GROMACS .gro file of C-alpha atoms in nm:
model
  398
    1SER     CA    1  -7.401  -8.775   5.433
    2THR     CA    2  -7.130  -8.795   5.687
    3THR     CA    3  -7.131  -8.525   5.953
    4ARG     CA    4  -6.829  -8.297   5.924
    5HIS     CA    5  -6.712  -7.979   6.080
    6PRO     CA    6  -6.587  -7.751   5.809
    7LEU     CA    7  -6.344  -7.471   5.893
    8VAL     CA    8  -6.366  -7.129   5.733
    9CYS     CA    9  -6.118  -6.850   5.792
   10VAL     CA   10  -6.265  -6.498   5.758
   11ASN     CA   11  -6.059  -6.187   5.829
   12GLY     CA   12  -5.821  -6.372   6.058
   13VAL     CA   13  -6.101  -6.549   6.255
   14VAL     CA   14  -6.155  -6.920   6.232
   15LEU     CA   15  -6.512  -7.013   6.199
   16ILE     CA   16  -6.609  -7.365   6.295
   17LEU     CA   17  -6.935  -7.460   6.141
   18LEU     CA   18  -7.119  -7.700   6.364
   19GLY     CA   19  -7.450  -7.855   6.286
   20CYS     CA   20  -7.661  -8.161   6.313
   21ASP     CA   21  -7.641  -8.238   5.956
   22TRP     CA   22  -7.578  -8.088   5.622
   23TYR     CA   23  -7.676  -8.188   5.277
   24VAL     CA   24  -7.626  -8.100   4.917
   25ASP     CA   25  -7.897  -7.996   4.682
   26ASP     CA   26  -7.821  -8.207   4.382
   27PHE     CA   27  -8.014  -7.979   4.158
   28THR     CA   28  -7.841  -7.659   4.246
   29GLU     CA   29  -7.523  -7.820   4.383
   30LYS     CA   30  -7.542  -7.579   4.687
   31TYR     CA   31  -7.448  -7.676   5.040
   32TYR     CA   32  -7.703  -7.635   5.311
   33PHE     CA   33  -7.632  -7.645   5.676
   34GLY     CA   34  -7.856  -7.692   5.964
   35GLU     CA   35  -7.778  -7.501   6.276
   36VAL     CA   36  -7.460  -7.299   6.256
   37PHE     CA   37  -7.246  -7.218   6.560
   38LEU     CA   38  -6.962  -6.968   6.526
   39ILE     CA   39  -6.661  -7.028   6.744
   40THR     CA   40  -6.372  -6.785   6.708
   41LEU     CA   41  -6.023  -6.891   6.789
   42PRO     CA   42  -5.735  -6.642   6.806
   43ILE     CA   43  -5.455  -6.690   6.552
   44ALA     CA   44  -5.121  -6.520   6.506
   45VAL     CA   45  -5.162  -6.216   6.279
   46ILE     CA   46  -4.858  -6.162   6.058
   47GLN     CA   47  -4.823  -5.803   5.942
   48GLN     CA   48  -4.574  -5.692   5.674
   49VAL     CA   49  -4.337  -5.429   5.810
   50LYS     CA   50  -4.160  -5.189   5.570
   51GLN     CA   51  -3.781  -5.230   5.588
   52ASP     CA   52  -3.607  -4.925   5.727
   53PHE     CA   53  -3.308  -4.792   5.527
   54ARG     CA   54  -3.251  -4.475   5.728
   55GLU     CA   55  -2.916  -4.590   5.847
   56PRO     CA   56  -2.629  -4.401   5.671
   57LEU     CA   57  -2.457  -4.580   5.389
   58SER     CA   58  -2.103  -4.679   5.452
   59TRP     CA   59  -2.008  -4.685   5.080
   60ARG     CA   60  -1.847  -4.376   4.929
   61TYR     CA   61  -1.718  -4.277   4.583
   62PRO     CA   62  -1.345  -4.334   4.558
   63GLU     CA   63  -1.118  -4.027   4.576
   64PRO     CA   64  -0.994  -3.911   4.236
   65PRO     CA   65  -0.629  -3.989   4.164
   66ALA     CA   66  -0.380  -3.710   4.226
   67GLU     CA   67  -0.295  -3.506   3.916
   68GLU     CA   68   0.046  -3.566   3.780
   69GLU     CA   69   0.273  -3.270   3.727
   70PRO     CA   70   0.320  -3.213   3.350
   71GLN     CA   71   0.659  -3.303   3.217
   72PHE     CA   72   0.809  -3.054   2.976
   73PRO     CA   73   1.094  -3.134   2.738
   74PRO     CA   74   1.422  -2.976   2.839
   75ASN     CA   75   1.543  -2.674   2.642
   76PHE     CA   76   1.219  -2.644   2.454
   77GLU     CA   77   1.206  -2.375   2.184
   78LEU     CA   78   0.926  -2.273   1.958
   79LYS     CA   79   1.005  -2.339   1.599
   80THR     CA   80   1.044  -2.026   1.397
   81PRO     CA   81   0.907  -2.087   1.045
   82ALA     CA   82   1.128  -1.990   0.762
   83PRO     CA   83   1.011  -1.697   0.553
   84VAL     CA   84   0.782  -1.797   0.271
   85GLU     CA   85   0.916  -1.658  -0.055
   86SER     CA   86   0.597  -1.697  -0.247
   87VAL     CA   87   0.568  -1.357  -0.415
   88SER     CA   88   0.795  -1.205  -0.681
   89ALA     CA   89   0.768  -0.887  -0.885
   90ILE     CA   90   0.913  -0.746  -1.207
   91CYS     CA   91   0.903  -0.369  -1.233
   92GLY     CA   92   0.893  -0.234  -1.584
   93GLU     CA   93   0.912   0.122  -1.713
   94ASN     CA   94   0.535   0.170  -1.712
   95SER     CA   95   0.396  -0.148  -1.558
   96VAL     CA   96   0.452  -0.416  -1.294
   97ARG     CA   97   0.416  -0.792  -1.313
   98VAL     CA   98   0.357  -0.983  -0.992
   99GLU     CA   99   0.364  -1.361  -0.953
  100ALA     CA  100   0.220  -1.527  -0.642
  101LYS     CA  101   0.253  -1.898  -0.583
  102ASN     CA  102  -0.072  -2.098  -0.548
  103ASP     CA  103   0.070  -2.214  -0.214
  104LEU     CA  104   0.082  -1.856  -0.097
  105LEU     CA  105   0.106  -1.939   0.273
  106GLY     CA  106   0.368  -2.212   0.234
  107ILE     CA  107   0.156  -2.474   0.404
  108GLY     CA  108   0.118  -2.711   0.112
  109LYS     CA  109  -0.239  -2.600   0.027
  110PRO     CA  110  -0.327  -2.378  -0.273
  111VAL     CA  111  -0.535  -2.072  -0.207
  112LEU     CA  112  -0.843  -1.976  -0.407
  113ALA     CA  113  -0.751  -1.744  -0.689
  114ALA     CA  114  -1.055  -1.530  -0.614
  115ASP     CA  115  -0.926  -1.462  -0.262
  116VAL     CA  116  -0.598  -1.299  -0.387
  117THR     CA  117  -0.601  -0.945  -0.527
  118LEU     CA  118  -0.340  -0.683  -0.612
  119GLY     CA  119  -0.475  -0.368  -0.452
  120GLY     CA  120  -0.829  -0.490  -0.538
  121CYS     CA  121  -0.750  -0.609  -0.890
  122PRO     CA  122  -0.798  -0.983  -0.960
  123ALA     CA  123  -0.537  -1.203  -1.122
  124THR     CA  124  -0.494  -1.150  -1.496
  125GLY     CA  125  -0.365  -1.504  -1.558
  126GLU     CA  126  -0.247  -1.828  -1.412
  127ASP     CA  127   0.050  -2.046  -1.500
  128SER     CA  128  -0.056  -2.407  -1.424
  129GLU     CA  129   0.290  -2.543  -1.481
  130ALA     CA  130   0.466  -2.300  -1.254
  131GLN     CA  131   0.162  -2.299  -1.021
  132VAL     CA  132   0.154  -1.921  -0.988
  133LEU     CA  133  -0.108  -1.651  -1.018
  134ILE     CA  134  -0.011  -1.362  -1.243
  135PHE     CA  135  -0.105  -0.997  -1.189
  136GLU     CA  136  -0.019  -0.724  -1.437
  137SER     CA  137  -0.091  -0.357  -1.384
  138GLU     CA  138   0.014  -0.013  -1.491
  139LEU     CA  139   0.222   0.169  -1.225
  140HIS     CA  140  -0.070   0.402  -1.150
  141GLY     CA  141  -0.325   0.122  -1.131
  142CYS     CA  142  -0.446  -0.131  -0.874
  143GLY     CA  143  -0.429   0.104  -0.578
  144SER     CA  144  -0.058   0.180  -0.607
  145GLN     CA  145   0.101   0.459  -0.402
  146LEU     CA  146   0.376   0.684  -0.527
  147LEU     CA  147   0.624   0.753  -0.252
  148THR     CA  148   0.913   0.964  -0.374
  149PHE     CA  149   0.960   0.770  -0.701
  150THR     CA  150   0.880   0.443  -0.525
  151TYR     CA  151   0.565   0.274  -0.638
  152VAL     CA  152   0.418   0.059  -0.364
  153PHE     CA  153   0.157  -0.212  -0.438
  154THR     CA  154  -0.016  -0.435  -0.186
  155LEU     CA  155  -0.091  -0.798  -0.263
  156LEU     CA  156  -0.388  -0.900  -0.046
  157TYR     CA  157  -0.510  -1.247   0.044
  158THR     CA  158  -0.839  -1.271   0.233
  159PRO     CA  159  -0.938  -1.635   0.292
  160SER     CA  160  -1.307  -1.716   0.229
  161PRO     CA  161  -1.502  -1.960   0.452
  162LEU     CA  162  -1.460  -2.327   0.361
  163GLY     CA  163  -1.766  -2.463   0.188
  164ASN     CA  164  -2.083  -2.373   0.382
  165SER     CA  165  -1.897  -2.362   0.709
  166PRO     CA  166  -1.806  -2.052   0.908
  167ILE     CA  167  -1.438  -2.149   0.943
  168VAL     CA  168  -1.118  -2.072   0.757
  169ARG     CA  169  -0.789  -2.248   0.761
  170GLY     CA  170  -0.569  -1.961   0.668
  171ARG     CA  171  -0.497  -1.606   0.767
  172GLU     CA  172  -0.511  -1.274   0.598
  173VAL     CA  173  -0.189  -1.184   0.420
  174SER     CA  174  -0.073  -0.843   0.304
  175VAL     CA  175   0.250  -0.829   0.097
  176ASN     CA  176   0.401  -0.494   0.008
  177ILE     CA  177   0.563  -0.476  -0.335
  178GLN     CA  178   0.789  -0.184  -0.417
  179CYS     CA  179   0.918  -0.063  -0.751
  180HIS     CA  180   1.215   0.173  -0.717
  181TYR     CA  181   1.302   0.401  -1.007
  182GLN     CA  182   1.581   0.645  -1.090
  183ARG     CA  183   1.519   0.944  -0.871
  184LYS     CA  184   1.575   1.312  -0.926
  185HIS     CA  185   1.659   1.352  -0.560
  186ASP     CA  186   1.935   1.163  -0.380
  187VAL     CA  187   1.722   1.061  -0.085
  188SER     CA  188   1.817   0.699  -0.060
  189SER     CA  189   1.806   0.562   0.295
  190GLY     CA  190   1.977   0.240   0.210
  191LEU     CA  191   2.294   0.337   0.398
  192LEU     CA  192   2.123   0.453   0.716
  193LYS     CA  193   2.236   0.250   1.014
  194PRO     CA  194   2.086   0.434   1.313
  195THR     CA  195   2.116   0.343   1.676
  196TRP     CA  196   1.784   0.409   1.842
  197THR     CA  197   1.747   0.615   2.155
  198PRO     CA  198   1.419   0.788   2.250
  199PHE     CA  199   1.382   1.162   2.203
  200ILE     CA  200   1.748   1.257   2.163
  201GLU     CA  201   2.036   1.061   2.022
  202SER     CA  202   2.390   1.180   2.021
  203LYS     CA  203   2.728   1.023   1.997
  204SER     CA  204   3.061   1.150   2.113
  205SER     CA  205   3.409   1.020   2.146
  206GLU     CA  206   3.735   1.168   2.261
  207GLU     CA  207   3.852   1.434   2.021
  208SER     CA  208   3.585   1.346   1.770
  209LEU     CA  209   3.284   1.503   1.611
  210TYR     CA  210   2.973   1.525   1.825
  211PHE     CA  211   2.643   1.527   1.638
  212CYS     CA  212   2.304   1.591   1.800
  213LEU     CA  213   1.945   1.605   1.686
  214LYS     CA  214   1.670   1.710   1.927
  215LEU     CA  215   1.319   1.850   1.955
  216MET     CA  216   1.287   2.205   2.082
  217THR     CA  217   1.019   2.408   2.256
  218ASP     CA  218   0.827   2.677   2.064
  219ASP     CA  219   1.073   2.947   2.177
  220TRP     CA  220   1.375   2.740   2.070
  221LYS     CA  221   1.530   2.780   2.417
  222PHE     CA  222   1.486   2.430   2.564
  223THR     CA  223   1.471   2.066   2.463
  224HIS     CA  224   1.102   1.960   2.430
  225PRO     CA  225   1.013   1.769   2.747
  226ASN     CA  226   0.705   1.589   2.611
  227PRO     CA  227   0.711   1.509   2.239
  228GLN     CA  228   0.334   1.515   2.179
  229PHE     CA  229   0.183   1.743   1.914
  230LEU     CA  230  -0.150   1.813   1.748
  231LEU     CA  231  -0.211   1.827   1.372
  232GLY     CA  232  -0.128   2.178   1.265
  233ASP     CA  233   0.146   2.229   1.522
  234MET     CA  234   0.501   2.298   1.407
  235ILE     CA  235   0.753   2.034   1.518
  236LYS     CA  236   1.081   2.216   1.579
  237PHE     CA  237   1.417   2.040   1.529
  238GLU     CA  238   1.769   2.153   1.605
  239ALA     CA  239   2.074   1.976   1.466
  240SER     CA  240   2.421   2.059   1.593
  241VAL     CA  241   2.780   1.950   1.569
  242LYS     CA  242   3.080   2.008   1.795
  243GLN     CA  243   3.442   1.906   1.758
  244PHE     CA  244   3.672   2.008   2.035
  245GLN     CA  245   4.023   2.146   1.976
  246HIS     CA  246   3.966   2.208   1.606
  247ILE     CA  247   3.838   2.456   1.350
  248PRO     CA  248   3.486   2.596   1.363
  249LEU     CA  249   3.230   2.368   1.201
  250ARG     CA  250   2.901   2.401   1.014
  251VAL     CA  251   2.636   2.126   1.034
  252ILE     CA  252   2.439   2.028   0.727
  253VAL     CA  253   2.116   1.824   0.728
  254ASP     CA  254   2.141   1.615   0.416
  255SER     CA  255   1.816   1.417   0.450
  256CYS     CA  256   1.538   1.324   0.695
  257VAL     CA  257   1.299   1.031   0.681
  258ALA     CA  258   0.976   0.972   0.887
  259THR     CA  259   0.859   0.623   0.976
  260VAL     CA  260   0.611   0.467   1.221
  261VAL     CA  261   0.872   0.233   1.366
  262PRO     CA  262   1.242   0.284   1.435
  263ASN     CA  263   1.344   0.138   1.102
  264VAL     CA  264   1.398   0.355   0.792
  265ASP     CA  265   1.351   0.063   0.559
  266THR     CA  266   0.987   0.007   0.648
  267VAL     CA  267   0.671   0.122   0.475
  268PRO     CA  268   0.512   0.366   0.514
  269ARG     CA  269   0.791   0.617   0.514
  270TYR     CA  270   0.813   0.979   0.412
  271THR     CA  271   1.130   1.153   0.298
  272PHE     CA  272   1.049   1.517   0.370
  273LEU     CA  273   1.405   1.647   0.339
  274GLY     CA  274   1.675   1.535   0.102
  275ASN     CA  275   1.904   1.614  -0.193
  276SER     CA  276   2.172   1.762   0.038
  277GLY     CA  277   1.955   2.011   0.220
  278CYS     CA  278   1.628   2.055   0.027
  279LEU     CA  279   1.316   2.056   0.249
  280PHE     CA  280   1.062   1.895   0.017
  281ASP     CA  281   0.762   1.895   0.253
  282SER     CA  282   0.660   2.255   0.181
  283GLN     CA  283   0.672   2.187  -0.192
  284LEU     CA  284   0.494   1.850  -0.182
  285THR     CA  285   0.214   1.937   0.066
  286GLY     CA  286   0.192   2.314   0.069
  287SER     CA  287   0.293   2.326   0.437
  288SER     CA  288   0.475   2.589   0.623
  289SER     CA  289   0.780   2.370   0.689
  290GLN     CA  290   1.103   2.567   0.656
  291PHE     CA  291   1.464   2.619   0.763
  292LEU     CA  292   1.523   2.916   0.991
  293PRO     CA  293   1.804   3.161   0.921
  294ARG     CA  294   2.123   3.054   1.103
  295SER     CA  295   2.247   3.232   1.410
  296GLN     CA  296   2.535   2.984   1.454
  297ASP     CA  297   2.722   2.775   1.200
  298ASP     CA  298   2.737   2.469   1.422
  299LYS     CA  299   2.355   2.474   1.467
  300VAL     CA  300   2.074   2.458   1.219
  301GLN     CA  301   1.702   2.487   1.305
  302PHE     CA  302   1.408   2.378   1.097
  303GLU     CA  303   1.044   2.319   1.161
  304VAL     CA  304   0.803   2.068   1.003
  305GLU     CA  305   0.425   2.091   1.018
  306ALA     CA  306   0.291   1.791   1.224
  307PHE     CA  307   0.150   1.505   1.017
  308ARG     CA  308   0.039   1.143   1.052
  309PHE     CA  309   0.053   0.853   0.812
  310ASP     CA  310  -0.272   0.759   0.644
  311GLN     CA  311  -0.446   0.453   0.793
  312ASP     CA  312  -0.223   0.465   1.100
  313ASN     CA  313  -0.416   0.522   1.417
  314SER     CA  314  -0.118   0.533   1.648
  315GLY     CA  315   0.003   0.878   1.537
  316MET     CA  316   0.356   0.767   1.616
  317LEU     CA  317   0.656   0.898   1.425
  318TYR     CA  318   1.030   0.836   1.424
  319ILE     CA  319   1.247   1.096   1.247
  320THR     CA  320   1.589   0.988   1.121
  321CYS     CA  321   1.819   1.257   0.976
  322SER     CA  322   2.160   1.229   0.811
  323LEU     CA  323   2.384   1.503   0.956
  324ARG     CA  324   2.718   1.610   0.805
  325ALA     CA  325   2.994   1.843   0.919
  326THR     CA  326   3.184   2.083   0.703
  327ALA     CA  327   3.422   2.374   0.773
  328ALA     CA  328   3.237   2.687   0.883
  329ALA     CA  329   3.460   2.889   0.645
  330SER     CA  330   3.346   2.689   0.341
  331ALA     CA  331   3.105   2.860   0.106
  332VAL     CA  332   2.737   2.785   0.075
  333THR     CA  333   2.706   2.552  -0.225
  334SER     CA  334   2.455   2.316  -0.387
  335THR     CA  335   2.570   2.044  -0.146
  336ASN     CA  336   2.609   2.267   0.165
  337LYS     CA  337   2.274   2.448   0.192
  338ASP     CA  338   1.944   2.493   0.387
  339CYS     CA  339   1.667   2.527   0.124
  340SER     CA  340   1.294   2.567   0.182
  341PHE     CA  341   1.012   2.608  -0.068
  342ALA     CA  342   0.777   2.910  -0.056
  343ASP     CA  343   0.671   3.020  -0.407
  344GLY     CA  344   1.008   2.891  -0.513
  345TRP     CA  345   1.322   2.760  -0.349
  346ARG     CA  346   1.481   2.986  -0.088
  347GLU     CA  347   1.813   2.938   0.097
  348SER     CA  348   1.821   3.047   0.461
  349SER     CA  349   2.134   3.262   0.410
  350GLY     CA  350   1.991   3.441   0.108
  351ASN     CA  351   2.203   3.259  -0.155
  352HIS     CA  352   1.895   3.125  -0.330
  353ARG     CA  353   2.067   3.020  -0.657
  354VAL     CA  354   2.227   2.720  -0.485
  355CYS     CA  355   1.874   2.578  -0.443
  356SER     CA  356   1.809   2.563  -0.814
  357CYS     CA  357   1.919   2.198  -0.818
  358CYS     CA  358   1.649   2.094  -0.565
  359ASP     CA  359   1.424   1.980  -0.856
  360MET     CA  360   1.710   1.783  -1.009
  361ASP     CA  361   2.014   1.616  -0.855
  362CYS     CA  362   2.232   1.828  -0.628
  363GLY     CA  363   2.492   1.558  -0.577
  364LYS     CA  364   2.619   1.441  -0.245
  365GLY     CA  365   2.824   1.654  -0.015
  366SER     CA  366   3.137   1.536   0.171
  367GLY     CA  367   3.367   1.647   0.442
  368SER     CA  368   3.667   1.680   0.204
  369ASP     CA  369   3.710   2.044   0.305
  370LEU     CA  370   3.774   1.933   0.657
  371LEU     CA  371   4.042   1.696   0.539
  372ARG     CA  372   4.222   1.989   0.376
  373THR     CA  373   4.245   2.176   0.704
  374GLY     CA  374   4.553   1.994   0.818
  375ARG     CA  375   4.381   1.707   1.001
  376SER     CA  376   4.440   1.402   0.786
  377THR     CA  377   4.263   1.155   1.009
  378TRP     CA  378   3.953   1.173   1.222
  379SER     CA  379   3.852   0.947   1.510
  380SER     CA  380   3.485   0.956   1.402
  381PRO     CA  381   3.299   0.979   1.067
  382LEU     CA  382   3.230   1.324   0.920
  383GLU     CA  383   2.861   1.238   0.890
  384GLU     CA  384   2.617   1.045   1.115
  385GLU     CA  385   2.254   0.947   1.133
  386ARG     CA  386   2.052   1.068   1.434
  387THR     CA  387   1.698   0.982   1.536
  388VAL     CA  388   1.432   1.136   1.755
  389GLY     CA  389   1.125   0.950   1.861
  390PRO     CA  390   0.871   0.834   1.925
  391ILE     CA  391   0.685   1.154   1.847
  392ILE     CA  392   0.310   1.134   1.902
  393VAL     CA  393   0.079   1.331   1.676
  394LYS     CA  394  -0.288   1.353   1.779
  395ASP     CA  395  -0.600   1.486   1.610
  396ARG     CA  396  -0.687   1.836   1.703
  397PRO     CA  397  -1.014   1.828   1.905
  398LEU     CA  398  -1.316   1.986   1.735
   0.00000   0.00000   0.00000
């Protein structure tokens, strides 16, 4: 065979195989060399170098755009929804019928009949044509309250969760329903138009009547500086009237109403004095409330045992009284009196027979006797409403 010089590269070293001859074993197909000489020649060694990225990146996230100031519409006003007239009531002699629209909330969606009750009583019927729920009850049923011949019912709507979810799309609704009936006592507060001033309210004008109603200290000498009381305390009131340059006057307390807000037309309310000078509280609750004997005609003092309205945690009271002036020389009558109840009706002056009408209708007094005194015109009314409050009544600590 022809002599050749094979080259072999091993670990970066070139091996030149030199020999006299070389042959191939045909049987094994292996190459055999004679003498072998190793000659190493240096070659360039190429090493892979890891690229270095330690230089800081010049790229940055872009800055967020500046927030735009919100633009509000000019003269924006929240819409005040119109009252929803969805409940009506018919008061009978012995029963009441209440109709509540299926769309009780006025939002275009009917409520579930099971969610609406009248004082805990379910609907007794449903008018599919009129789309109303019907509730019928006796006056003493379904949790009604009797407030001085006014039966008060409460229509309750408590929305239940929608399907299996924990959400509702409605709100609880409580509607007071009142049935007013002919009363034995003239204690209507429909004509009361008080102007509210805390603690003491009085009104005067030149050469006119001056009415005043205020809270007094326990010794009746001073105006009460802090109208806070505990249950069981006696709240002391003094009503007075003055009219300059005229005949002596007597003040009469025709009626008094207690409320939790300065509005006599709200519920709850408690008429504890009425019928032209009858203090009902002592008769209705067995309290020690009473008129005191008069020391002056132009002043009348009475005290009422402190109370709070049921289910009201504020303990706040406003007392509105209707005061009337009459001539001091006029006689004590069924319409000009100060009557309290203690084992029977008693008048503070001792003329107890004038109190016999307190369980009936005593009529309404007027200032006509003043008009007969030679003064044909007056620059102010002969009767006014005065309010004290807020009065705070707290629980007595145990």
